[in-house]
């Protein structure tokens, strides 16, 4: 075969396989058998191996993954990815309609569509090819997950022929079908691995995996539902989606009633009622319905608040409930020693997944519900990872459930007597250094992304290191040697090198995150930041008295006592000393100290709107590094409302009513530079 013949054949096979992929994953039809598809794919793969110079970027062979992403790059959204305001009743939908009619003259056509329960994604196409895929993040910027998104077969790498803009963005929701989710959990159960709680969590975790070849095997899917661009010629939202379908995108299907134009509230309510029942028959999760003004002209007239568009609203379905048998109550130990009772249920289908467990929270909740083993209980799955028990069907209580449930007195893992401090809801195991779940939990917290972010380490590896006796606390991680790690199961040269390099790289993590990573009770990200800024180094913090601690803004009695208790334990002091000897940062760096000013000391700010020069998160950092305080809502104690474009009307009205000074971005910059 000549070069020209090979090039032509590769192009023909790529185009034909693309069309079959579109038919199967988007239109849900198939014109050839799986065998014939595989034969064509193998032929293409063989030709590409012989003539790699002719491989097309949209070739279906490029969807198998294999790219390793060490760190996901943060990308600023060209169009802010705002969230929708939520409603939970028909009355709120009527209010939404009335608000729109106060602004818009004439007829209003709405589009009702399903609210998919997955992970929001923005896809940028340039000249018909997928250029970039970015998660929602904080709405201003998200993570670039292009390598992983390219493995999703319902997302086109190259568009079908059409009059699409040179550059545009289309947004949607990445999800796992119930079938794919069950298959994934079956595999994890077979391998003795922890199961995913629900399809949304599984989709989110899969999308952020470092190895795209694993992502390719998970079966992610995607519905696209919103088009953005500078040169779009469409007059309505519905029209834009129907055109996107012609370009090759998987959009809500009007024939399946996934999307519908509605001329009045009656049509909207009918759509909501229909899907409130029919959602149980879908192979993917939805948690509501989204309503949008169809006309783009009307959308522009309505505009945005600081957080969401005024022309759209999400109607959230009430959490689904079922009743089932409570077979037993077991107790879990968290990394802080907190004991959480868990109800083990007779398996029951709820909101598309089989539920076997539900949280009982604490002893007070058990007493309040009067829940007992053998009871028939009502279970709800709202926004919770683990479903919760709402109550007991006392009419079905058995004779053998005569006695109330007694909370355990000893730790189920290490048999230490539990303690419960006055005023606290949780029981705790005080055996911090000898209770296995606490030891492993502290190490997992230490290596987590928001703490030390150590590449190459995860929960399974920590379990293996603990069982082998190599690691019993966080300081032991920095004593690990290459030859020790290589003796462990499934530890190859490359994975060992990744762990050691990840540990070495963690020396650059700033003091405030190191303090958070220590896992001191009540010291979360925000508290760690305030303590680090105030005391500037670990020595000052460790020597601080109770009075000095509670003098720090937002540090109360519980946090102060927790810090004093932690630093009075010689074992904790030894761990800190060992970490310091390994080069971890236990003081603010010179550049961090220089940035700190008192220009905004004593001043409280509320930020609202969209800004040109800084993101909202960056503005918050600037306020804090100049000794100011950020708050979320306007009150009489607020000094300034920092206002951007599309300022929230409620905040503006309240600021004007209370006489709070309103400043723009440029005025704020003058305050911190003068």
XYZ file of C-alpha atoms in Angstrom:
674
model
C 0.000 0.000 0.000
C 1.361 3.396 -0.984
C 1.465 6.398 1.326
C -1.388 8.089 -0.553
C -3.514 4.944 -0.394
C -2.847 4.551 3.341
C -3.683 8.210 4.002
C -6.962 7.927 2.090
C -7.925 4.637 3.776
C -7.178 6.040 7.268
C -9.362 9.079 6.542
C -12.202 6.869 5.208
C -12.108 4.487 8.184
C -11.881 7.348 10.682
C -14.893 9.079 9.153
C -16.950 5.876 8.959
C -16.124 4.822 12.538
C -16.927 8.342 13.748
C -20.362 8.045 12.176
C -20.970 4.642 13.812
C -19.861 6.066 17.184
C -22.301 8.952 16.764
C -25.150 6.591 15.892
C -24.441 4.335 18.880
C -23.530 6.814 21.660
C -25.636 9.812 20.647
C -28.599 8.483 18.640
C -28.684 5.149 20.515
C -28.938 3.160 17.263
C -26.517 0.796 15.565
C -26.236 0.057 11.843
C -23.483 -2.576 12.175
C -22.681 -5.359 14.612
C -20.118 -4.968 17.398
C -17.956 -7.528 15.596
C -17.925 -5.561 12.342
C -17.120 -2.365 14.252
C -14.207 -4.048 16.034
C -12.845 -5.410 12.743
C -12.886 -1.916 11.207
C -11.294 -0.433 14.327
C -8.518 -3.036 14.280
C -7.876 -2.357 10.577
C -7.573 1.371 11.321
C -5.289 0.723 14.290
C -2.966 -1.471 12.191
C -2.780 1.141 9.430
C -2.018 3.898 11.974
C 0.819 1.822 13.400
C 2.308 1.401 9.909
C 1.688 5.023 8.878
C 1.670 7.082 12.134
C 2.175 10.324 10.195
C -1.436 10.087 8.970
C -3.176 9.579 12.354
C -6.002 12.096 12.712
C -6.588 13.732 16.126
C -10.261 12.708 15.957
C -9.460 9.053 15.260
C -11.502 6.683 17.481
C -8.235 4.951 18.424
C -7.297 8.125 20.326
C -10.169 7.619 22.784
C -8.508 4.758 24.678
C -6.531 7.190 26.814
C -3.052 6.602 28.142
C -2.075 10.184 28.869
C -0.936 10.781 32.469
C -1.857 14.124 34.042
C 0.216 14.927 37.119
C -1.579 18.158 37.906
C -4.693 19.634 36.339
C -4.017 23.136 35.031
C -6.358 25.900 36.230
C -8.051 27.701 33.317
C -10.121 30.883 33.542
C -13.568 30.595 31.960
C -14.147 32.915 29.019
C -17.791 33.085 30.145
C -18.295 32.740 33.936
C -19.863 29.370 34.817
C -22.622 30.536 37.149
C -24.878 28.230 39.119
C -28.677 28.313 38.971
C -30.917 29.556 41.754
C -33.049 26.756 43.199
C -36.772 26.469 43.854
C -38.597 23.724 45.723
C -42.294 24.474 45.220
C -44.749 25.398 42.502
C -45.304 28.735 44.294
C -41.647 29.607 43.751
C -42.008 28.816 40.037
C -44.979 31.219 39.909
C -42.787 33.865 41.621
C -40.053 33.265 39.034
C -42.560 33.756 36.202
C -43.918 36.953 37.804
C -40.414 38.420 38.199
C -39.696 37.844 34.513
C -43.007 39.386 33.434
C -42.170 42.566 35.370
C -39.120 43.050 33.127
C -40.244 41.568 29.807
C -43.050 42.994 27.688
C -44.985 40.584 25.485
C -45.143 36.810 25.293
C -42.550 34.639 27.074
C -41.724 31.148 25.872
C -39.912 28.855 28.287
C -37.830 25.753 27.733
C -38.130 22.981 30.331
C -35.390 20.376 30.449
C -33.974 17.754 32.804
C -31.507 18.725 35.518
C -28.794 16.082 35.228
C -27.055 15.006 38.435
C -23.437 14.926 37.337
C -20.369 17.119 36.868
C -20.629 20.404 34.946
C -18.199 20.773 32.032
C -17.389 23.439 29.458
C -16.127 22.298 26.030
C -14.369 24.727 23.694
C -14.297 23.943 19.949
C -12.054 25.742 17.472
C -12.524 25.101 13.744
C -14.755 22.145 14.588
C -12.249 20.309 16.810
C -12.345 19.841 20.573
C -9.715 22.211 21.939
C -10.288 22.228 25.695
C -12.534 20.789 28.433
C -12.765 22.642 31.758
C -14.683 21.843 34.951
C -16.863 24.429 36.714
C -14.395 24.988 39.582
C -15.390 28.165 41.410
C -17.288 29.488 38.382
C -14.465 31.866 37.450
C -11.859 29.207 36.732
C -11.808 25.415 36.614
C -9.496 22.482 35.920
C -8.404 21.480 32.427
C -9.497 17.826 32.059
C -9.240 17.618 28.255
C -7.260 14.361 28.175
C -9.921 12.567 30.221
C -12.892 14.101 28.388
C -11.500 12.933 25.042
C -12.159 9.348 26.176
C -15.931 9.990 26.434
C -17.403 8.584 23.242
C -20.564 10.707 23.213
C -18.419 13.870 23.020
C -17.258 14.523 19.425
C -13.543 15.139 18.892
C -14.375 16.619 15.488
C -17.770 17.986 14.508
C -19.830 16.779 11.594
C -19.958 19.128 8.646
C -21.982 22.275 9.326
C -22.003 26.052 9.606
C -20.665 26.215 13.146
C -18.732 29.263 14.440
C -14.944 29.268 14.247
C -14.847 29.196 18.055
C -17.580 28.513 20.606
C -18.205 26.827 23.944
C -20.845 24.240 24.728
C -21.634 23.239 28.291
C -23.198 20.179 29.773
C -23.092 17.514 32.455
C -20.812 14.487 32.581
C -22.401 11.515 34.318
C -22.322 7.762 34.832
C -25.404 5.780 33.872
C -26.894 3.547 36.566
C -25.768 0.524 34.549
C -22.158 1.741 34.282
C -22.169 2.704 37.961
C -23.359 -0.731 39.063
C -20.757 -2.406 36.866
C -18.008 -0.218 38.340
C -19.060 -0.964 41.928
C -19.338 -4.687 41.174
C -15.720 -4.639 40.010
C -14.609 -2.713 43.099
C -16.451 -5.143 45.381
C -14.816 -8.070 43.585
C -11.381 -6.529 44.198
C -12.176 -5.765 47.843
C -12.040 -1.984 47.256
C -14.289 0.681 48.838
C -17.451 1.297 46.804
C -18.517 4.609 45.319
C -21.440 6.189 47.201
C -23.402 7.302 44.137
C -23.028 7.861 40.362
C -22.291 11.596 40.757
C -19.361 10.967 43.107
C -18.080 8.222 40.825
C -18.265 10.510 37.774
C -16.531 13.348 39.615
C -13.750 11.085 40.891
C -13.274 9.476 37.483
C -13.038 12.829 35.683
C -10.125 13.882 37.933
C -8.120 10.649 37.627
C -4.515 11.045 36.517
C -4.519 8.088 34.099
C -6.862 8.689 31.157
C -6.689 5.013 30.107
C -8.598 4.122 33.305
C -11.099 6.904 32.611
C -11.703 5.419 29.159
C -12.847 2.127 30.727
C -15.328 3.668 33.174
C -18.076 4.498 30.650
C -18.645 8.196 31.311
C -21.369 9.883 29.269
C -22.389 13.499 28.646
C -25.465 15.582 27.826
C -24.775 19.074 26.389
C -27.329 21.770 27.134
C -26.007 25.309 26.611
C -24.182 27.087 23.780
C -22.048 30.223 24.281
C -20.052 32.270 21.799
C -19.378 35.732 20.445
C -20.827 35.144 16.982
C -23.843 32.894 17.438
C -26.660 33.490 14.966
C -29.470 31.766 16.888
C -32.512 33.573 18.230
C -33.482 30.977 20.831
C -31.930 28.494 23.213
C -33.989 25.617 21.792
C -32.892 26.390 18.240
C -29.220 26.434 19.291
C -29.466 22.970 20.856
C -31.251 21.456 17.872
C -28.491 22.844 15.639
C -25.828 21.490 18.016
C -27.405 18.074 17.563
C -26.789 18.347 13.807
C -23.105 19.095 14.494
C -22.784 15.807 16.402
C -23.512 16.694 20.021
C -25.610 14.622 22.401
C -28.279 17.109 23.498
C -31.583 16.562 25.373
C -33.899 14.554 23.137
C -37.307 16.244 22.521
C -38.744 12.933 21.274
C -38.101 11.423 24.729
C -39.510 14.549 26.394
C -36.076 15.409 27.879
C -36.655 18.969 26.659
C -39.866 20.826 25.823
C -40.991 24.306 24.832
C -43.644 25.625 27.222
C -45.955 28.590 26.640
C -47.443 28.819 30.123
C -47.160 27.649 33.714
C -49.563 24.784 33.089
C -47.157 23.291 30.519
C -44.248 23.709 32.967
C -46.111 22.053 35.859
C -47.106 19.162 33.616
C -43.440 18.642 32.640
C -42.361 18.719 36.304
C -45.090 16.287 37.425
C -44.275 13.904 34.577
C -40.565 13.678 35.437
C -41.122 13.582 39.176
C -42.519 10.100 38.525
C -40.724 9.026 35.356
C -37.222 9.809 36.710
C -37.322 6.370 38.357
C -37.361 4.772 34.889
C -34.243 6.565 33.611
C -30.824 4.912 33.437
C -29.204 8.094 34.759
C -29.856 10.380 37.722
C -31.728 13.669 37.586
C -32.516 15.784 40.640
C -34.924 18.265 39.121
C -35.980 20.302 36.110
C -34.404 23.470 34.667
C -36.583 26.288 33.309
C -35.151 28.895 30.924
C -36.506 31.824 28.973
C -36.125 30.581 25.403
C -35.401 33.901 23.651
C -31.758 35.044 23.719
C -32.926 38.655 23.413
C -35.075 38.240 26.520
C -32.198 36.509 28.326
C -29.986 39.541 27.674
C -32.727 41.872 28.910
C -33.070 39.895 32.144
C -29.326 39.646 32.762
C -27.614 38.119 35.796
C -27.244 38.438 39.544
C -23.755 37.973 41.008
C -24.320 34.227 41.274
C -26.912 33.157 38.707
C -28.855 34.129 35.569
C -32.219 35.836 36.141
C -33.675 34.062 33.100
C -33.336 30.515 34.483
C -34.221 28.585 37.614
C -33.843 24.991 38.794
C -36.807 23.186 40.318
C -35.445 20.554 42.731
C -37.436 17.379 43.295
C -38.170 16.463 46.878
C -35.780 13.759 48.115
C -37.109 10.290 47.497
C -38.115 8.116 50.433
C -38.529 4.381 50.889
C -39.096 2.078 53.856
C -36.966 -0.954 54.643
C -35.777 -3.152 57.505
C -32.996 -2.047 59.868
C -30.935 -5.221 60.209
C -28.124 -3.975 62.472
C -26.292 -0.918 63.787
C -22.521 -0.698 63.491
C -20.110 2.063 64.468
C -17.411 3.795 62.414
C -14.351 5.598 63.764
C -13.239 8.794 62.008
C -9.743 10.286 61.865
C -10.516 12.560 64.838
C -11.848 9.607 66.846
C -15.502 10.627 66.340
C -17.837 7.624 66.494
C -20.605 7.565 63.870
C -23.408 4.981 64.145
C -24.458 3.487 60.816
C -27.721 1.689 60.120
C -27.256 -1.450 58.028
C -30.410 -1.897 55.987
C -32.085 -4.609 53.993
C -31.021 -3.536 50.465
C -33.615 -1.308 48.812
C -33.703 0.635 45.534
C -33.708 4.384 46.156
C -33.183 7.145 43.560
C -31.586 4.772 41.070
C -29.114 3.054 43.405
C -29.304 0.172 45.865
C -29.095 1.511 49.429
C -27.655 -0.738 52.120
C -26.586 1.805 54.758
C -27.800 5.054 56.273
C -26.242 7.479 58.735
C -27.613 7.733 62.283
C -25.227 10.611 63.131
C -24.907 10.285 66.932
C -26.438 8.975 70.172
C -28.868 11.906 70.435
C -30.283 11.154 66.981
C -30.784 7.480 67.854
C -32.625 8.490 71.022
C -34.676 11.140 69.218
C -35.821 8.708 66.508
C -36.095 5.818 69.008
C -34.676 3.601 66.291
C -34.053 -0.070 67.118
C -32.691 -3.112 65.312
C -35.584 -4.913 63.629
C -37.564 -1.719 62.996
C -38.996 -0.757 59.632
C -37.504 2.668 58.944
C -38.101 5.471 56.441
C -34.990 6.356 54.430
C -34.330 9.516 52.421
C -31.638 10.278 49.888
C -31.344 14.024 49.489
C -27.990 15.670 48.917
C -26.369 13.195 51.279
C -23.591 10.831 50.292
C -24.921 8.299 52.781
C -28.754 8.317 52.964
C -30.346 9.222 56.280
C -33.133 7.700 58.368
C -36.118 10.016 58.816
C -38.181 7.981 61.226
C -39.615 4.630 62.295
C -42.815 2.905 61.201
C -43.925 2.083 64.763
C -46.933 0.124 63.480
C -44.506 -2.552 62.266
C -42.294 -2.721 65.403
C -41.625 -6.320 66.450
C -41.933 -7.730 69.969
C -38.192 -8.391 70.111
C -37.489 -4.643 69.694
C -38.796 -3.757 73.158
C -35.614 -2.180 74.492
C -34.150 1.126 73.286
C -30.820 1.071 71.456
C -27.879 1.582 73.804
C -24.900 3.431 72.368
C -21.622 1.510 72.606
C -19.235 2.289 75.479
C -15.978 1.065 73.943
C -14.276 1.749 70.612
C -15.184 -0.968 68.074
C -11.626 -0.885 66.694
C -9.321 -0.711 69.739
C -11.679 -1.368 72.706
C -10.785 1.917 74.421
C -13.523 3.448 76.595
C -15.305 6.220 74.717
C -15.622 9.781 76.002
C -18.262 12.422 75.390
C -17.487 15.971 76.435
C -20.217 18.149 77.853
C -22.057 20.075 75.167
C -20.864 17.840 72.304
C -23.034 15.489 70.265
C -20.334 12.976 69.328
C -18.705 10.224 71.328
C -14.939 9.970 70.789
C -12.241 7.357 71.074
C -9.342 9.105 72.902
C -6.744 6.558 71.714
C -5.325 8.812 68.940
C -2.015 6.995 68.533
C -3.230 3.410 68.875
C -6.592 3.266 67.087
C -6.059 2.051 63.478
C -8.802 4.110 61.736
C -7.562 7.274 63.467
C -3.959 6.603 62.517
C -4.781 5.872 58.871
C -7.352 8.671 58.723
C -4.821 11.264 59.911
C -2.303 10.101 57.313
C -4.929 10.194 54.529
C -5.890 13.721 55.610
C -2.227 14.767 55.624
C -1.606 13.646 52.025
C -4.930 14.975 50.673
C -5.130 17.553 47.907
C -6.096 20.504 50.115
C -3.385 19.628 52.618
C 0.055 18.391 51.481
C -1.201 17.169 48.067
C 1.345 14.333 47.858
C 1.296 12.743 44.402
C 1.429 8.940 44.177
C -0.172 8.280 47.569
C -3.790 7.314 48.154
C -5.963 5.501 50.697
C -5.073 2.035 49.360
C -1.338 2.751 49.510
C -1.654 4.131 53.051
C -3.496 0.956 54.080
C -0.678 -1.137 52.628
C 2.043 0.957 54.283
C 0.267 0.750 57.652
C -0.306 -3.004 57.479
C 3.345 -3.573 56.561
C 4.455 -1.582 59.624
C 6.325 1.005 57.552
C 4.100 3.921 58.527
C 2.393 4.585 61.872
C 2.201 8.365 61.731
C 2.643 11.207 59.236
C 6.332 11.714 60.054
C 7.074 8.087 59.096
C 6.198 8.938 55.477
C 9.398 10.980 55.175
C 11.514 8.049 56.408
C 10.407 5.737 53.571
C 13.177 4.260 51.430
C 13.010 3.076 47.854
C 14.082 -0.482 48.707
C 11.322 -0.737 51.360
C 8.611 0.354 48.966
C 9.726 -1.985 46.183
C 9.061 -5.004 48.419
C 5.363 -4.127 48.666
C 2.682 -5.709 46.466
C 1.908 -3.828 43.211
C 4.783 -1.404 43.805
C 6.847 -0.966 40.641
C 9.853 1.282 40.048
C 7.748 4.088 38.538
C 5.098 4.187 41.287
C 7.782 4.183 43.989
C 9.563 7.064 42.262
C 6.289 9.017 42.106
C 5.766 8.610 45.870
C 9.294 9.704 46.757
C 9.129 12.683 44.400
C 5.714 13.639 45.813
C 7.095 13.614 49.348
C 10.080 15.707 48.281
C 7.820 18.213 46.502
C 5.670 18.642 49.619
C 8.508 20.637 51.193
C 7.272 23.607 49.170
C 3.763 23.572 50.721
C 3.206 26.813 52.720
C 2.944 26.887 56.506
C -0.836 27.425 56.667
C -1.470 24.215 54.692
C 1.084 22.257 56.723
C -0.762 23.382 59.869
C -4.075 22.253 58.351
C -2.493 18.947 57.297
C -1.556 18.084 60.895
C -5.215 17.255 61.448
C -5.631 19.088 64.762
C -9.246 18.872 65.854
C -11.336 21.935 64.872
C -8.433 23.382 62.820
C -9.806 23.485 59.285
C -8.463 25.385 56.277
C -9.765 28.803 57.360
C -8.697 28.457 61.000
C -5.228 27.251 59.950
C -4.861 30.299 57.694
C -5.854 32.716 60.469
C -3.508 31.083 62.977
C -0.600 31.056 60.523
C -1.105 34.727 59.656
C -1.392 35.756 63.296
C 1.456 33.765 64.866
C 3.652 33.596 61.717
C 5.470 30.417 62.803
C 4.864 27.154 64.634
C 7.045 28.070 67.609
C 4.904 31.113 68.420
C 1.711 29.093 68.002
C 2.914 26.236 70.218
C 3.910 28.664 72.980
C 0.657 30.654 72.834
C -1.486 30.791 75.967
C -5.238 30.318 76.078
C -5.727 34.090 76.292
C -3.454 34.689 73.298
C -5.292 32.079 71.240
C -8.821 33.348 71.849
C -7.605 36.876 71.088
C -7.218 35.775 67.448
C -10.227 36.621 65.289
C -12.801 33.772 65.145
C -10.760 31.507 67.469
C -13.064 30.387 70.263
C -12.846 28.243 73.367
C -13.146 24.865 71.619
C -10.367 25.593 69.095
C -8.071 27.085 71.758
C -8.474 24.077 74.069
C -7.932 21.686 71.157
C -4.646 23.430 70.252
C -3.436 23.456 73.863
C -4.274 19.772 74.227
C -2.508 18.874 70.966
C 0.685 20.733 71.815
C 0.801 19.345 75.361
C 1.201 15.796 74.012
C 4.882 14.858 73.701
C 4.095 12.455 70.842
C 2.653 15.292 68.739
C 5.645 17.500 69.518
C 7.992 14.737 68.388
C 6.118 14.372 65.078
C 6.313 18.123 64.454
C 10.041 18.086 65.244
C 10.642 15.220 62.807
C 8.635 16.937 60.049
C 10.577 20.142 60.587
C 13.873 18.265 60.286
C 12.709 16.960 56.886
C 12.317 20.488 55.554
C 8.560 21.113 55.871
C 7.632 24.762 56.248
C 6.641 25.735 59.780
C 6.798 29.478 59.345
C 5.546 32.077 56.909
C 8.058 32.859 54.194
C 9.589 36.308 53.847
C 7.486 37.163 50.798
C 4.321 36.196 52.678
C 5.256 38.496 55.552
C 6.047 41.371 53.210
C 2.619 41.091 51.556
C 0.878 41.424 54.911
C -0.203 45.005 55.634
C -2.631 46.669 58.033
C -4.157 48.969 55.419
C -7.611 47.426 55.831
C -7.376 46.561 59.516
C -10.751 46.760 61.243
C -12.649 47.002 57.942
C -15.281 44.492 56.816
C -16.050 43.848 53.129
C -18.839 42.147 51.187
C -17.948 41.233 47.587
C -20.690 40.987 44.950
C -20.674 40.930 41.157
C -18.233 40.066 38.370
C -14.891 41.895 38.175
C -12.456 42.693 35.354
C -9.009 42.760 36.963
C -9.345 40.155 39.717
C -11.480 37.113 40.429
C -13.616 37.191 43.582
C -11.254 34.703 45.266
C -8.281 36.934 44.452
C -10.083 39.944 45.924
C -10.751 37.990 49.121
C -7.045 37.153 49.404
C -6.123 40.817 48.890
C -8.526 41.841 51.647
C -7.121 39.257 54.059
C -3.458 40.026 53.286
C -4.180 43.661 54.060
C -5.781 42.711 57.424
C -9.390 43.196 56.270
C -12.272 40.814 56.855
C -14.529 39.095 54.295
C -18.177 38.400 55.121
C -20.945 36.946 52.980
C -23.872 39.249 53.710
C -24.446 42.967 54.213
C -25.209 44.124 57.777
C -24.878 47.238 59.909
C -21.325 46.095 60.743
C -20.266 46.063 57.053
C -17.925 48.910 56.078
C -17.800 48.454 52.283
C -19.747 46.689 49.550
C -17.185 45.931 46.817
C -19.405 45.974 43.725
C -18.714 44.474 40.300
C -20.837 44.072 37.193
C -24.216 42.350 37.639
C -24.210 43.246 41.331
C -26.770 41.305 43.358
C -29.843 43.588 43.730
C -30.633 42.371 47.266
C -27.134 43.246 48.503
C -27.277 46.639 46.768
C -30.683 47.472 48.243
C -29.624 46.471 51.751
C -26.331 48.413 51.503
C -28.194 51.541 50.420
C -30.744 51.111 53.190
C -28.049 50.722 55.879
C -25.805 53.441 54.463
C -22.942 51.033 53.676
C -20.380 52.632 51.360
C -20.349 51.073 47.869
C -17.004 51.002 46.026
C -15.874 49.601 42.673
C -12.791 47.567 41.812
C -10.608 50.595 40.975
C -11.498 52.339 44.236
C -10.571 49.189 46.153
C -7.200 48.971 44.385
C -6.478 52.554 45.439
C -7.246 51.623 49.055
C -4.563 48.906 49.126
C -1.933 50.665 46.975
C -1.952 54.139 48.498
